[in-house]
Coordinates of C-alpha atoms in Angstrom, one line a residue:
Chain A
X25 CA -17.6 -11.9 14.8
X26 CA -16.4 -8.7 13.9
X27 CA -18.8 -6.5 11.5
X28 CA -15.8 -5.9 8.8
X29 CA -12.9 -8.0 8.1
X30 CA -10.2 -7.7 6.0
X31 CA -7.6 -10.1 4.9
X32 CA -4.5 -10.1 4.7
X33 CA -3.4 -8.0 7.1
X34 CA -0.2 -7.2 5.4
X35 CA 0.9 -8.2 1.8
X36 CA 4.4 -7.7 0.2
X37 CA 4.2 -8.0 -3.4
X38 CA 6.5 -8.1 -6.8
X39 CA 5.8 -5.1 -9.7
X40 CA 4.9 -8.2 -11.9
X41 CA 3.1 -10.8 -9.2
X42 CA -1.1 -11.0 -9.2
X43 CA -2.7 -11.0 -5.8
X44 CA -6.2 -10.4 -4.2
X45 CA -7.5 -8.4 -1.0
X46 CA -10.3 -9.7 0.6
X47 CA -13.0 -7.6 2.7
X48 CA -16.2 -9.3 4.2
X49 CA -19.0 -7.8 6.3
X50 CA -21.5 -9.5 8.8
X51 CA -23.8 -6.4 9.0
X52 CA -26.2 -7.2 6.4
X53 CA -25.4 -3.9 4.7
X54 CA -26.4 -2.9 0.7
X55 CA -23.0 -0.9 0.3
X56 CA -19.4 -1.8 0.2
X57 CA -16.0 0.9 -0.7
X58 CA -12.3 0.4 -1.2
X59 CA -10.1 3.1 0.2
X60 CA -6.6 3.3 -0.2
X61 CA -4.9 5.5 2.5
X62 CA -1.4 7.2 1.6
X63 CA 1.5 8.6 3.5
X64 CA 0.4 12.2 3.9
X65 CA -2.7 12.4 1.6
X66 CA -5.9 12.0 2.5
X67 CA -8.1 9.0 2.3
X68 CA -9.4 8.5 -1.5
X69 CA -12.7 6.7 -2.5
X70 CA -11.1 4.0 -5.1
X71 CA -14.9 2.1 -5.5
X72 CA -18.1 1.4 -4.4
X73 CA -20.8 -1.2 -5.3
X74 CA -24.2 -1.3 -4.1
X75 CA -26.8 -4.0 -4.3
X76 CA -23.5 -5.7 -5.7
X77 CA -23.4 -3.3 -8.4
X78 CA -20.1 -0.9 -9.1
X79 CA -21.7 3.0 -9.1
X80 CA -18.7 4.9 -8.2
X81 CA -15.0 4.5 -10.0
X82 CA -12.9 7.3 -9.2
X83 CA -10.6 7.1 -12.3
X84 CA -8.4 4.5 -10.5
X85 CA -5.7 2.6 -12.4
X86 CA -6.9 -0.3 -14.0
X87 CA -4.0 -2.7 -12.5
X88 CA -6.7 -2.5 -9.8
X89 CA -10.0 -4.5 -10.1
X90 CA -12.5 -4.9 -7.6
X91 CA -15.1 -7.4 -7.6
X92 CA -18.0 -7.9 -5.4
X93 CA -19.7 -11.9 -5.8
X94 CA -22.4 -11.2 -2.9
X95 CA -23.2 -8.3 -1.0
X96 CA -20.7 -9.5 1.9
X97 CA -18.1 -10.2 0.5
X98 CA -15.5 -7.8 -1.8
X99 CA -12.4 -8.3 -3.1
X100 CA -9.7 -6.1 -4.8
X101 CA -7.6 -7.8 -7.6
X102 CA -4.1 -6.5 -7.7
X103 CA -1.9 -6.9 -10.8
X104 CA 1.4 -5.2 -12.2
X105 CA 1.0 -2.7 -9.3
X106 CA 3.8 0.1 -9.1
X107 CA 6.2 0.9 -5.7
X108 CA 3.6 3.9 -5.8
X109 CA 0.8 1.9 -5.0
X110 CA 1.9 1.1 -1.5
X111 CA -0.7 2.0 1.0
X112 CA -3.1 1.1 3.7
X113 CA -6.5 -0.7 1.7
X114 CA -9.3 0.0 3.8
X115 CA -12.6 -2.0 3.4
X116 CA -16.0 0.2 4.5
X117 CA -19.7 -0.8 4.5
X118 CA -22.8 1.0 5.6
X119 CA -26.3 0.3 5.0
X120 CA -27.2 2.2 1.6
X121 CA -24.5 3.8 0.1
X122 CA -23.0 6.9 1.5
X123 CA -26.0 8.4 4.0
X124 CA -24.9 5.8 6.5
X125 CA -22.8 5.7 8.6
X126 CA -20.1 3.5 7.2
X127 CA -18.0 1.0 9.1
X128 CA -14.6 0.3 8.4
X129 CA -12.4 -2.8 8.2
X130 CA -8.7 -2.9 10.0
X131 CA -6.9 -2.5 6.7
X132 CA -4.5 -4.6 4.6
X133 CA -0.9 -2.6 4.7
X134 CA 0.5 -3.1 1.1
X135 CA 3.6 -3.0 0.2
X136 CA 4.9 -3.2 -3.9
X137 CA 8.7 -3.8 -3.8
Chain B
X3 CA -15.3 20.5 -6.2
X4 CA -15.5 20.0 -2.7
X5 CA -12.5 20.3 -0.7
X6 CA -12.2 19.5 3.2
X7 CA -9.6 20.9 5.3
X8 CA -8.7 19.7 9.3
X9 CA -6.7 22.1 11.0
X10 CA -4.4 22.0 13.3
X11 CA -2.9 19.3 11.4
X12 CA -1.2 17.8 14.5
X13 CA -2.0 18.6 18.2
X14 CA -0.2 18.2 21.3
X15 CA -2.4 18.5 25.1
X16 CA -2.0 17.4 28.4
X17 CA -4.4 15.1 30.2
X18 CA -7.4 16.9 31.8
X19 CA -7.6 19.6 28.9
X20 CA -10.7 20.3 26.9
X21 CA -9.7 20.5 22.9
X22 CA -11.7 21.6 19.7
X23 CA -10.5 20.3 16.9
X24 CA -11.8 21.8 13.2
X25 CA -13.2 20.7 9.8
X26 CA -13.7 23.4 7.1
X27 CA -15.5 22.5 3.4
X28 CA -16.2 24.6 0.6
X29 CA -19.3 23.5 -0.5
X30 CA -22.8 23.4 1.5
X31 CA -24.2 20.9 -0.4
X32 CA -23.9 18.1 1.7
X33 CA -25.8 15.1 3.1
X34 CA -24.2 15.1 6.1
X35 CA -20.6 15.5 8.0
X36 CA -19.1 12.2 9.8
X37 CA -16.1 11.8 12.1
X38 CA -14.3 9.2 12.9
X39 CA -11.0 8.0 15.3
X40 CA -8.0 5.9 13.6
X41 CA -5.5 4.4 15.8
X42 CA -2.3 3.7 14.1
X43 CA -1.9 1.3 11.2
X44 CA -5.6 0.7 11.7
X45 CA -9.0 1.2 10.2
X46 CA -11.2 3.8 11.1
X47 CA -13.9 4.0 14.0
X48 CA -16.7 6.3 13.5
X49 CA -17.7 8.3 16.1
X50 CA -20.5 10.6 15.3
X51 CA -22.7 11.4 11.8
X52 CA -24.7 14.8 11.4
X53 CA -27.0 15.0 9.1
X54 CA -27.6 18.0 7.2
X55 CA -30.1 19.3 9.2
X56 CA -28.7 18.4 12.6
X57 CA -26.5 21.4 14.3
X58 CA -24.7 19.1 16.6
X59 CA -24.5 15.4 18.1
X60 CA -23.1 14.5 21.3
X61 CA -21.8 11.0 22.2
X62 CA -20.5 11.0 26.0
X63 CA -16.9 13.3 26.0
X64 CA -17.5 13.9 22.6
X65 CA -19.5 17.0 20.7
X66 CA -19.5 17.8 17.2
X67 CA -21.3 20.6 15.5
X68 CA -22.0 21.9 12.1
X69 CA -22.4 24.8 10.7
X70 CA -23.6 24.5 7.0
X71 CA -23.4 28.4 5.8
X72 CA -19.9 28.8 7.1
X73 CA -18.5 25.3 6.0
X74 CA -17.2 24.4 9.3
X75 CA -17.5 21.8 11.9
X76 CA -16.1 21.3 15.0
X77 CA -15.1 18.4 17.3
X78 CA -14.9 19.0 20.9
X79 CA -13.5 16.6 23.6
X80 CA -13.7 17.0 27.0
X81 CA -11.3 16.2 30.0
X82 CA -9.0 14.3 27.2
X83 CA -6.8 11.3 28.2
X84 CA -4.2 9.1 27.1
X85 CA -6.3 6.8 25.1
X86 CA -8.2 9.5 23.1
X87 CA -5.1 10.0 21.4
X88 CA -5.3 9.0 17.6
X89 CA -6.0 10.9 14.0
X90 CA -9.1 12.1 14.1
X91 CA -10.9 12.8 10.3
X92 CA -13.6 14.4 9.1
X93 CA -15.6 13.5 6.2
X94 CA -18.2 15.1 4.0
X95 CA -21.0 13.1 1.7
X96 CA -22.0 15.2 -0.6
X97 CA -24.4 14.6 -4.5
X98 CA -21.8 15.2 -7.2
X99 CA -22.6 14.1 -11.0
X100 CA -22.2 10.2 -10.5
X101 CA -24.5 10.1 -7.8
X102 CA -22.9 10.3 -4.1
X103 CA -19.9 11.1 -3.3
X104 CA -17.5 11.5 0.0
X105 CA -14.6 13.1 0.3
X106 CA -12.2 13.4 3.9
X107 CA -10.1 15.5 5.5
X108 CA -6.4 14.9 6.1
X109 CA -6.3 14.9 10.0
X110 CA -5.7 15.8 12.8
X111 CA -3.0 13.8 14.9
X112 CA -3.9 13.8 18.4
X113 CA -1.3 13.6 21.6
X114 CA -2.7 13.4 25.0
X115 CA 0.1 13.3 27.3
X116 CA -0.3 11.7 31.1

């Protein structure tokens, strides 16, 4: 089993449809991030939780809601998103937040038609 | 506000050649300095972590070092080959207000050519 999954891989949405991302880790680590990765920007922090507990929120939009049940599993709600918000969602965890390492997911491509 | 920049942006070698690739921040306050490897359309591999107090790490081909008073590290790779090519980032933790914080560089799209 890989240590970070992500699911789906791809996802073509509707401006008015609701879907979920799903990111799961079998490391046994305390801290979990969203990314979203842009055409020609660089990577941006959208949230982090640790100990299952949000302590980072980056001003993101709030058509975008994360929620962590457990401290494997993370998922980002997507709602009323914008063409704009077409990206590469990358999933991270590392031990204790941010002096770890952190491992990264393969990503779930998104694309808001 | 820290601010991390990779130059070249883009980099075209052939096989065999030794390569530095470069990471510049504004701020010294940081926990430590990470780089990783992503491959196309994929997530990112990390490939070494300095801490703050380290000056370098070195994982087989690979040597980073740091340099805290100049905001700058480095990424070397020896005898490069097709395979090592990819985007390599940098990125900085650092304490901000909230708590933590980490902030990357924009790249550095790597060609090795056979």
């Amino acid at each position: 089993e890989t240590g970070v999954t992500q699911t789906p891989r791809h996802l073509v949405m509707g401006m008015t449809n609701k879907k979920s991302l799903k990111c799961e880790q079998h490391l046994g680590h305390n801290a979990m991030y969203w990314y979203k990765q842009s055409a020609k920007k660089p990577l941006e922090l959208m949230f982090v939780y640790s100990l299952e507990e949000r302590v980072e929120n980056n001003s993101v939009p709030s058509r975008f809601s994360p929620e962590c049940p457990n401290s494997s599993h993370l998922f980002l709600h997507l709602h009323t998103l914008q063409p704009e918000d077409s990206a590469l969602y990358l999933c991270a965890s590392s031990q204790e937040q941010f002096v770890d390492t952190q491992y990264f997911g393969p990503g779930t491509r998104l694309t808001v038609l | 506000k820290q601010e991390v920049t990779q130059i070249p942006a883009a980099l075209s070698v052939p096989e065999g050649e030794n390569l530095v690739l470069n990471c510049s921040f504004t701020d010294s306050a940081i926990y430590n300095l990470q780089w990783f490897r992503q491959d196309p359309g994929k997530g990112l591999t990390s490939l070494l972590l300095i801490q703050s107090s380290q000056r370098e790490q070195t994982s087989g081909r690979l040597n980073a070092s740091l340099d805290k008073s100049s905001g700058r590290s480095t990424l070397y790779i020896a005898a490069s080959q097709p395979g090592d090519s990819a985007t390599y980032l940098c990125a900085i933790q650092f304490p901000n207000n909230a708590g933590n914080m980490l902030t990357f560089g924009g790249g550095t799209r790597l060609m090795v050519k056979p």
